mmCIF file of C-alpha atoms in Angstrom:
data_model
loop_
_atom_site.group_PDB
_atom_site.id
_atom_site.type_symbol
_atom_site.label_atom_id
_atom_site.label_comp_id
_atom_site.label_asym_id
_atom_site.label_seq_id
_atom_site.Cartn_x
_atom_site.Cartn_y
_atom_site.Cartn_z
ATOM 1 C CA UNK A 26 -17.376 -81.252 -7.862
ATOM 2 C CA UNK A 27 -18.620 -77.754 -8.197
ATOM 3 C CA UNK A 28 -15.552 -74.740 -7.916
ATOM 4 C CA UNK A 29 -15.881 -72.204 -5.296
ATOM 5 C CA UNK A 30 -16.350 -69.019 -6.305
ATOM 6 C CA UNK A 31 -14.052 -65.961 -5.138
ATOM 7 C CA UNK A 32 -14.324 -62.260 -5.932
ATOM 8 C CA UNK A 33 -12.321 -60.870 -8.524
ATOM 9 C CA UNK A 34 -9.157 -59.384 -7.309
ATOM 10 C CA UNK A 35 -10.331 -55.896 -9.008
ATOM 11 C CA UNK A 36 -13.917 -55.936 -7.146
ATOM 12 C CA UNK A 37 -14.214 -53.094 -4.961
ATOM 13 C CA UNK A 38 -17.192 -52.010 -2.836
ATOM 14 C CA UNK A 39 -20.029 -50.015 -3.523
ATOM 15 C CA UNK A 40 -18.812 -46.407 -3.672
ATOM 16 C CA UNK A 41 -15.673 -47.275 -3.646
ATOM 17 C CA UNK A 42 -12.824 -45.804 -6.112
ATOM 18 C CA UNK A 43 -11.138 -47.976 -8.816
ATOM 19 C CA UNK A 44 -7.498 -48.716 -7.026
ATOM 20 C CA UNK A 45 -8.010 -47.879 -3.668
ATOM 21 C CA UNK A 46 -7.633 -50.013 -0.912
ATOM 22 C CA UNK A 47 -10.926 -50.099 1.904
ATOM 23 C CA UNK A 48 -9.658 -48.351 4.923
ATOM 24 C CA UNK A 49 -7.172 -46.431 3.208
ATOM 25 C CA UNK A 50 -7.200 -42.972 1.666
ATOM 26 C CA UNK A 51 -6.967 -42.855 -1.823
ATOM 27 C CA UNK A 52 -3.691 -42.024 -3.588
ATOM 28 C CA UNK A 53 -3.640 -39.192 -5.907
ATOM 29 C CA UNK A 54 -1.624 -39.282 -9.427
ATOM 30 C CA UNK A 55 -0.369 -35.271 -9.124
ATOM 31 C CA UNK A 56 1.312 -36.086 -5.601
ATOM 32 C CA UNK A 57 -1.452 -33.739 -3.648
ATOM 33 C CA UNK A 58 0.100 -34.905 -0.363
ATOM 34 C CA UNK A 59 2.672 -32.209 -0.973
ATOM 35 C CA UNK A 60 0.208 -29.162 -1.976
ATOM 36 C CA UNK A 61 -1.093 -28.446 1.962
ATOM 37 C CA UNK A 62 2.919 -28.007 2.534
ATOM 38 C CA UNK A 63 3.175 -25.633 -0.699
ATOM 39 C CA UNK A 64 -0.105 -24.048 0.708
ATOM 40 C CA UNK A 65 0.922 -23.218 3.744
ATOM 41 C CA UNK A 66 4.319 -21.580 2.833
ATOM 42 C CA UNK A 67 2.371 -19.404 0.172
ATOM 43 C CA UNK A 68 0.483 -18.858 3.435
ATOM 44 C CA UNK A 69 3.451 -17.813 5.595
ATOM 45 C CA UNK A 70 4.863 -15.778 2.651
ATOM 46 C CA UNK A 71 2.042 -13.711 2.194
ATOM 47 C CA UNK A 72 1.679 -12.981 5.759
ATOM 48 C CA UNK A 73 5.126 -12.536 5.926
ATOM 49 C CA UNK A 74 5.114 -9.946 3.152
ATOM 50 C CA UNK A 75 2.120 -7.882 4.126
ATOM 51 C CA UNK A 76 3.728 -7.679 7.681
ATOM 52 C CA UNK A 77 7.370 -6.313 6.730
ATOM 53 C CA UNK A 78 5.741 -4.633 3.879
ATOM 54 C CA UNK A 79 3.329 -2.596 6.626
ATOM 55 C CA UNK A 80 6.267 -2.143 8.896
ATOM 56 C CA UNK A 81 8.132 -0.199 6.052
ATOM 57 C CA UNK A 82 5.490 1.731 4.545
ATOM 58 C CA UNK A 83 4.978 3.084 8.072
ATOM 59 C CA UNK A 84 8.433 3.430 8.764
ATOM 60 C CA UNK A 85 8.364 1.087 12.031
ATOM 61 C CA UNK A 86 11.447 -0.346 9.660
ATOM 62 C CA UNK A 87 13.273 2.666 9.055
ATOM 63 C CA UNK A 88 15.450 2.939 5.437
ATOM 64 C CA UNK A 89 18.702 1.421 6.255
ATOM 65 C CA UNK A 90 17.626 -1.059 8.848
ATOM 66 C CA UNK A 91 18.798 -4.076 8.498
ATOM 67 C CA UNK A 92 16.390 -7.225 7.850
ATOM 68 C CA UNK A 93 17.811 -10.518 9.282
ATOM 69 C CA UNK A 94 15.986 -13.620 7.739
ATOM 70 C CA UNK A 95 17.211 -15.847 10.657
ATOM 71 C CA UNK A 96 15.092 -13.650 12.984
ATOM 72 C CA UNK A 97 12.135 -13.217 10.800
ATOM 73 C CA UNK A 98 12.086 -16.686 10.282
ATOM 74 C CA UNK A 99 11.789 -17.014 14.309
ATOM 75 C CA UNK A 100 9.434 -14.296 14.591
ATOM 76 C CA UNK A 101 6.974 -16.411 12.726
ATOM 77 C CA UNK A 102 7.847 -19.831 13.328
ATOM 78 C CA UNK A 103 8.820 -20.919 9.816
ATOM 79 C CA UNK A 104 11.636 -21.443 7.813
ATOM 80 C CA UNK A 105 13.314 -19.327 5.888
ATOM 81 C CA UNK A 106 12.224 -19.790 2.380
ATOM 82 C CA UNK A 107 9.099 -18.088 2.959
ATOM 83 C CA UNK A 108 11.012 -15.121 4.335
ATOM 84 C CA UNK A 109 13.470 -15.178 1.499
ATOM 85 C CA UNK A 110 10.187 -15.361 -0.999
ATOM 86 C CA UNK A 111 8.454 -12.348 1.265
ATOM 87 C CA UNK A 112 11.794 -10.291 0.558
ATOM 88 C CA UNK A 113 11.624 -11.123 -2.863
ATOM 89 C CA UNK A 114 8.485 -9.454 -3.524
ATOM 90 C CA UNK A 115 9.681 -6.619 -1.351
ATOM 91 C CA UNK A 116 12.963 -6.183 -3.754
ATOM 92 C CA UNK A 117 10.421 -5.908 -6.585
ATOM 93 C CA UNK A 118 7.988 -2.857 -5.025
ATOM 94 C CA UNK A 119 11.197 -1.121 -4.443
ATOM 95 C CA UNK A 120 10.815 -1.135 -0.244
ATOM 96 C CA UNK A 121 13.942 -3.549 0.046
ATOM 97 C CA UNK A 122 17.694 -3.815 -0.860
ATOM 98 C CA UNK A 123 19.631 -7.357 -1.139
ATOM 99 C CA UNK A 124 22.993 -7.375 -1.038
ATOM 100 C CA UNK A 125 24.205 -11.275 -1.380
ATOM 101 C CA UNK A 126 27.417 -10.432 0.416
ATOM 102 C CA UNK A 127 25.964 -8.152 2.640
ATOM 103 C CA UNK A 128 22.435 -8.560 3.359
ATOM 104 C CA UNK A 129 19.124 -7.573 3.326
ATOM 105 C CA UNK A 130 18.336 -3.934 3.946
ATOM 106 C CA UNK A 131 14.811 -1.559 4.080
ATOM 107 C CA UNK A 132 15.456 0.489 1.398
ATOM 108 C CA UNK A 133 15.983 4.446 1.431
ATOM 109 C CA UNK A 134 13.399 6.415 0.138
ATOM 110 C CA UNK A 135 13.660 7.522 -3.755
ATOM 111 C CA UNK A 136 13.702 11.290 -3.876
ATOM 112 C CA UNK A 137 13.363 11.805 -7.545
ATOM 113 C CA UNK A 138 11.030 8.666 -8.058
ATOM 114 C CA UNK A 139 8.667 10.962 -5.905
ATOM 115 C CA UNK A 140 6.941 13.477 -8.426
ATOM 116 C CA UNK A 141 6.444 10.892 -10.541
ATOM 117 C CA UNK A 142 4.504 9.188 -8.376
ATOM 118 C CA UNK A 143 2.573 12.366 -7.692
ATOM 119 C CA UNK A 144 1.765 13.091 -10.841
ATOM 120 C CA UNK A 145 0.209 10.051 -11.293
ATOM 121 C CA UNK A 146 -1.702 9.619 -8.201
ATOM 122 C CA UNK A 147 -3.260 13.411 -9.024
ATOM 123 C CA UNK A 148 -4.426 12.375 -12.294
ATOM 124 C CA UNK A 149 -6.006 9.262 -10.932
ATOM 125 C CA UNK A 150 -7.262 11.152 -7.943
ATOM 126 C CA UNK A 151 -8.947 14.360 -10.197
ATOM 127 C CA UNK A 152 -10.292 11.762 -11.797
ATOM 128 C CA UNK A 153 -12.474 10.610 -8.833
ATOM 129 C CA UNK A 154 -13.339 13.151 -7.272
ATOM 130 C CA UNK A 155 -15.086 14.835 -10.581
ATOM 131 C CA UNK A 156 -16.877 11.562 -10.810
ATOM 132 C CA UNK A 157 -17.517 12.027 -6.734
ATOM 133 C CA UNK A 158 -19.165 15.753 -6.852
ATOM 134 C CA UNK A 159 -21.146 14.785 -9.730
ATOM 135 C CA UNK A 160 -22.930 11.399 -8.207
ATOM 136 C CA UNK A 161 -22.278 11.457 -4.126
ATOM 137 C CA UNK A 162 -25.541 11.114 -2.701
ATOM 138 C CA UNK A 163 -26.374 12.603 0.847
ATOM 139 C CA UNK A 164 -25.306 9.713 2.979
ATOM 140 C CA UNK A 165 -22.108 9.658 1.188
ATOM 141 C CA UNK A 166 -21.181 13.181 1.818
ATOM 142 C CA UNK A 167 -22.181 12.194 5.452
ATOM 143 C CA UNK A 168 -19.906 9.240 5.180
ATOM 144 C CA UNK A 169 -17.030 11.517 4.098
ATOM 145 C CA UNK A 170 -17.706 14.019 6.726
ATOM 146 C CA UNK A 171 -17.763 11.509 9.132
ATOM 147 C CA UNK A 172 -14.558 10.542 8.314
ATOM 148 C CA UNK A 173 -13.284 14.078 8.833
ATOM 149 C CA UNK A 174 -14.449 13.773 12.396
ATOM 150 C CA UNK A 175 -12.627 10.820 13.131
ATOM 151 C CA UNK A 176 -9.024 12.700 11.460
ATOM 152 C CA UNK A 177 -9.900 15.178 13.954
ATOM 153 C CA UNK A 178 -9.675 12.728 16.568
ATOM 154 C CA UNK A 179 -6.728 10.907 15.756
ATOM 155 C CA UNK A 180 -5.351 14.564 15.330
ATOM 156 C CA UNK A 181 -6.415 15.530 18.969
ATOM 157 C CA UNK A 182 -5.250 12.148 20.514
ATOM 158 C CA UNK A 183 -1.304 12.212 18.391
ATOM 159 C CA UNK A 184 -2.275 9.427 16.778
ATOM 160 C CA UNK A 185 -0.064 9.640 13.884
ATOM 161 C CA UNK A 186 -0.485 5.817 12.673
ATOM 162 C CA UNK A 187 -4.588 6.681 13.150
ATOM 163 C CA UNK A 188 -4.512 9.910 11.138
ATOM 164 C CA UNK A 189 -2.564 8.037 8.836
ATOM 165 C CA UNK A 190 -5.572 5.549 8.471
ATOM 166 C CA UNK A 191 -8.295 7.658 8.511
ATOM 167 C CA UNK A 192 -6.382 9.922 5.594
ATOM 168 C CA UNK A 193 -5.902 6.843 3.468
ATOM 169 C CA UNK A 194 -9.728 5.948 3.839
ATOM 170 C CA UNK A 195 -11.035 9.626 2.518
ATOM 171 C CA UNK A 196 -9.284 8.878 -0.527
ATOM 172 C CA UNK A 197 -10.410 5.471 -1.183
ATOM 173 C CA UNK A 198 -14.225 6.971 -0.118
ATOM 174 C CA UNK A 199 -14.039 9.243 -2.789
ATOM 175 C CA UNK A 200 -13.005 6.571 -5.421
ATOM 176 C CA UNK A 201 -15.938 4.696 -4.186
ATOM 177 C CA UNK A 202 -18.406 7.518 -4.360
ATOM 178 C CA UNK A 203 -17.062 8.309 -8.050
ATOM 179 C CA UNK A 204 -18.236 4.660 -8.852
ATOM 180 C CA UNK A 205 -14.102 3.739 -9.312
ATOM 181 C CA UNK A 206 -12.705 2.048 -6.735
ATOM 182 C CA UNK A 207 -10.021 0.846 -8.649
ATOM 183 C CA UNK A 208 -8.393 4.327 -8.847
ATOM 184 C CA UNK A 209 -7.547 4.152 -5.487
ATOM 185 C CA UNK A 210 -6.569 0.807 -6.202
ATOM 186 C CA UNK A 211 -4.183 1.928 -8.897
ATOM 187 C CA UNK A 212 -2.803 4.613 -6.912
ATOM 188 C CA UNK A 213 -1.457 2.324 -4.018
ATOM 189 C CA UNK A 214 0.434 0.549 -6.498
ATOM 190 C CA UNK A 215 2.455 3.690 -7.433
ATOM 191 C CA UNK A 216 2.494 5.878 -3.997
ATOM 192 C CA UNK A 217 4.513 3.268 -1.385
ATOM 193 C CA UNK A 218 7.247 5.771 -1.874
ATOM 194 C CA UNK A 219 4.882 8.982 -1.125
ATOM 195 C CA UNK A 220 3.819 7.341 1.648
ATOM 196 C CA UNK A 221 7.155 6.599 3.613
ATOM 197 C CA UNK A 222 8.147 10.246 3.254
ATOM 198 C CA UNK A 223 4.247 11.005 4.049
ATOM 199 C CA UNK A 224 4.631 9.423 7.405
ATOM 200 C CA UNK A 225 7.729 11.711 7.871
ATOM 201 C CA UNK A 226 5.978 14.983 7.557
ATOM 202 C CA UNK A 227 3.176 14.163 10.014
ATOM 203 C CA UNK A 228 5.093 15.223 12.522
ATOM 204 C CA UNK A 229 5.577 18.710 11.349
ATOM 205 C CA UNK A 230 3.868 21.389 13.335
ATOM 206 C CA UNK A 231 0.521 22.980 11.538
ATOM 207 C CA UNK A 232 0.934 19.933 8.687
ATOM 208 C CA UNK A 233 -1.986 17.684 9.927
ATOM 209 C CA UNK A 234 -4.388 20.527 10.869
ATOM 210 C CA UNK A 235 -3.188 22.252 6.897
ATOM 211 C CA UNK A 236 -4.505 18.689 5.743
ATOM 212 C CA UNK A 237 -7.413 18.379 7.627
ATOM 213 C CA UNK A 238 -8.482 22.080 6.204
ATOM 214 C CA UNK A 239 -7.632 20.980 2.259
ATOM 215 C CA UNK A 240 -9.735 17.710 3.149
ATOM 216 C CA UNK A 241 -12.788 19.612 4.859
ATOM 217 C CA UNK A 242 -12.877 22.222 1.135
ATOM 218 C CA UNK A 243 -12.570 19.040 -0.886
ATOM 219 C CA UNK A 244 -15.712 17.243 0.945
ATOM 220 C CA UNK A 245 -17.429 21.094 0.448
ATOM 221 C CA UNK A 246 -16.798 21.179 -3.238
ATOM 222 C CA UNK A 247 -18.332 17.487 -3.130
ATOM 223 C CA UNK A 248 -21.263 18.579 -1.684
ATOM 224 C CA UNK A 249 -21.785 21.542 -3.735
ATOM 225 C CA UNK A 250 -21.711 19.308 -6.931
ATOM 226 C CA UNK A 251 -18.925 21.209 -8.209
ATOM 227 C CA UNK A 252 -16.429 18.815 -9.799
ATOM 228 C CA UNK A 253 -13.932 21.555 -11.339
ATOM 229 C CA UNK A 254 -13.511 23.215 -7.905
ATOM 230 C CA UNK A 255 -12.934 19.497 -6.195
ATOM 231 C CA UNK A 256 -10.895 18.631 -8.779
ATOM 232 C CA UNK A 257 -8.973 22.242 -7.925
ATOM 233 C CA UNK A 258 -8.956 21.677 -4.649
ATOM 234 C CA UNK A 259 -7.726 17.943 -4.926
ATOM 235 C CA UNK A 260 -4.518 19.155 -7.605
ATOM 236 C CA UNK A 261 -3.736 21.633 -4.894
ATOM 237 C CA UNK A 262 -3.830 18.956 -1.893
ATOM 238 C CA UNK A 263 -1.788 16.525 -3.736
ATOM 239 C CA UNK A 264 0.651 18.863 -5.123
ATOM 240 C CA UNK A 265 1.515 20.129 -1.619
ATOM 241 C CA UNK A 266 3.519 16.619 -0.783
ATOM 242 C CA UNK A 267 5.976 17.723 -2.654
ATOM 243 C CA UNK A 268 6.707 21.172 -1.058
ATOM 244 C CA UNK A 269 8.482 19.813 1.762
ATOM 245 C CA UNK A 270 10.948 17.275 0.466
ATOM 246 C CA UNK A 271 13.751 19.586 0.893
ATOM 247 C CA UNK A 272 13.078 20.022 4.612
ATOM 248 C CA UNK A 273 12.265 16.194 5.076
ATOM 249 C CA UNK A 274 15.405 15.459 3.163
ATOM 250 C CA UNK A 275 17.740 17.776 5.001
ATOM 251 C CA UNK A 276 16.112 16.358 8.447
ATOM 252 C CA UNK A 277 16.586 12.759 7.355
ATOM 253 C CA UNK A 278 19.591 12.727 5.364
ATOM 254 C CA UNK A 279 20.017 8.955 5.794
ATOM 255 C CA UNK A 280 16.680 8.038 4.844
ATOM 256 C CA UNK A 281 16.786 9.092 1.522
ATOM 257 C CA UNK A 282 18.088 8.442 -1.711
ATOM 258 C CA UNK A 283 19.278 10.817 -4.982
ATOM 259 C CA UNK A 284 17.269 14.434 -5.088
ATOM 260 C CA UNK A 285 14.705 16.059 -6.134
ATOM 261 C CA UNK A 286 14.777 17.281 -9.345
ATOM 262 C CA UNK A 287 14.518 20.948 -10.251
ATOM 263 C CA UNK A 288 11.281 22.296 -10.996
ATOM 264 C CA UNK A 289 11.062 23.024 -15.081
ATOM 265 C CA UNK A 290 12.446 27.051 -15.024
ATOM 266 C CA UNK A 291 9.754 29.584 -16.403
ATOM 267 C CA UNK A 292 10.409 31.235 -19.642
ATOM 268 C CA UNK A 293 11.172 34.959 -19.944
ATOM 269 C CA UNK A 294 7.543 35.307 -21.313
ATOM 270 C CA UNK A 295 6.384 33.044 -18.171
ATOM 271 C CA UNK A 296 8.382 35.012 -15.962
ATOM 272 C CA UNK A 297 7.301 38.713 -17.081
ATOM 273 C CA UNK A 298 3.660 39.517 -17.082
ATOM 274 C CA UNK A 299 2.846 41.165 -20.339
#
């Protein structure tokens, strides 16, 4: 009597992966069912860090101010592990305090971490906009003056936030006419400080109009392909930040931390002109 024939208990259809079951989605030896969940808190971190990180820089979250994880947490619909993650990072750049026993608070602004930072954003800055006199072509220079037409705007309407905006993208134009955009991209990482107390001294009367003048002679020394009078021009605009941290300070006492420190003292031969 002939034997009936079966498949083989291994045989699988056409197209069909070794070990999987038809109708059934394959399993996966690294456990991927748990990466969209790891994926999406990464997600909500990120998002969660870029906002708070925004809010402090512009000083919506003034130094001081309390950060409750419960209602960040709500604010975004998650749990809190991606807010505790997000404040984390926000420990690490300096723009947040955590205090296990305490809390979490926006940190105050550091006073003598400031020249520092200046110092090093006009080096990287001279840098580019030497590069920038000698290679902007004419639709660049356009581009740049354009974008002192729109400061004037935001200066007209009191848009401080918009001013703010339209500063920041002069600077990173002229890192991207020099053929460097990743000086600007350098000096972000080391001006978050010089930006808080930035957005302080907005508000000053004559300060934005004083800034939109240094601006208008830097795009001028552009155009006239002279990099050692941008490059002037630029140590002179930069260097200013730092005239008014005394006033800032004394207005703001709670928002800042330590002082300034003294400028080096001239030497008698500095001092008397010979």
């Amino acid at each position: 009597m002939a034997s009936t024939s079966r498949p083989a208990l291994d045989a699988q259809p056409p197209g069909t992966a070794p070990g999987t079951v038809p109708g059934k989605a394959p399993k996966t030896v690294l456990g991927t069912a748990k990466e969209p969940r790891l994926s999406a808190r990464a997600t909500a971190t990120a998002e969660i860090y870029r906002s708070l990180r925004g809010d402090i820089v512009a000083m919506r979250r003034k130094p001081g101010e309390p950060i409750v994880e419960k209602h960040v947490a709500e604010s975004f619909g998650v749990s809190r592990t991606p807010v505790r993650e997000a404040l984390l990072r926000l420990a690490d750049d300096g723009l947040v305090e955590i205090f296990p026993q305490s809390g979490t608070f926006v940190a105050r602004i550091p006073v003598n971490a400031l020249p520092e930072a200046v110092v090093i954003r006009t080096s990287l800055e001279c840098t580019a906009v030497r590069y920038a006199a000698v290679r902007a072509a004419r639709s660049q220079i356009a581009a740049l003056r354009a974008n002192i037409l729109l400061q004037q705007e935001t200066m007209a309407a009191g848009d401080l936030d918009g001013f703010h905006e339209a500063d920041e993208e002069f600077h990173r134009l002229i890192s991207e006419i020099a053929g460097f955009p990743g000086l600007w991209n350098m000096a972000q990482q080391v001006k978050v400080q010089v930006d808080r107390y930035r957005r302080l001294t907005l508000p000053e009367p004559g300060r934005i109009p004083h800034v939109l003048a240094e601006h208008g002679g830097i795009v001028d020394a552009i155009a006239a392909r002279d990099p050692a009078e941008a490059e002037r021009l630029m140590t002179i605009h930069l260097g200013a930040l730092l005239e008014s941290v005394p006033d800032t300070q004394g207005a703001n006492p709670f928002f800042f931390s330590g002082t300034q420190p003294d400028a080096p003292s001239k030497t008698k031969t500095e001092s008397t002109p010979s």
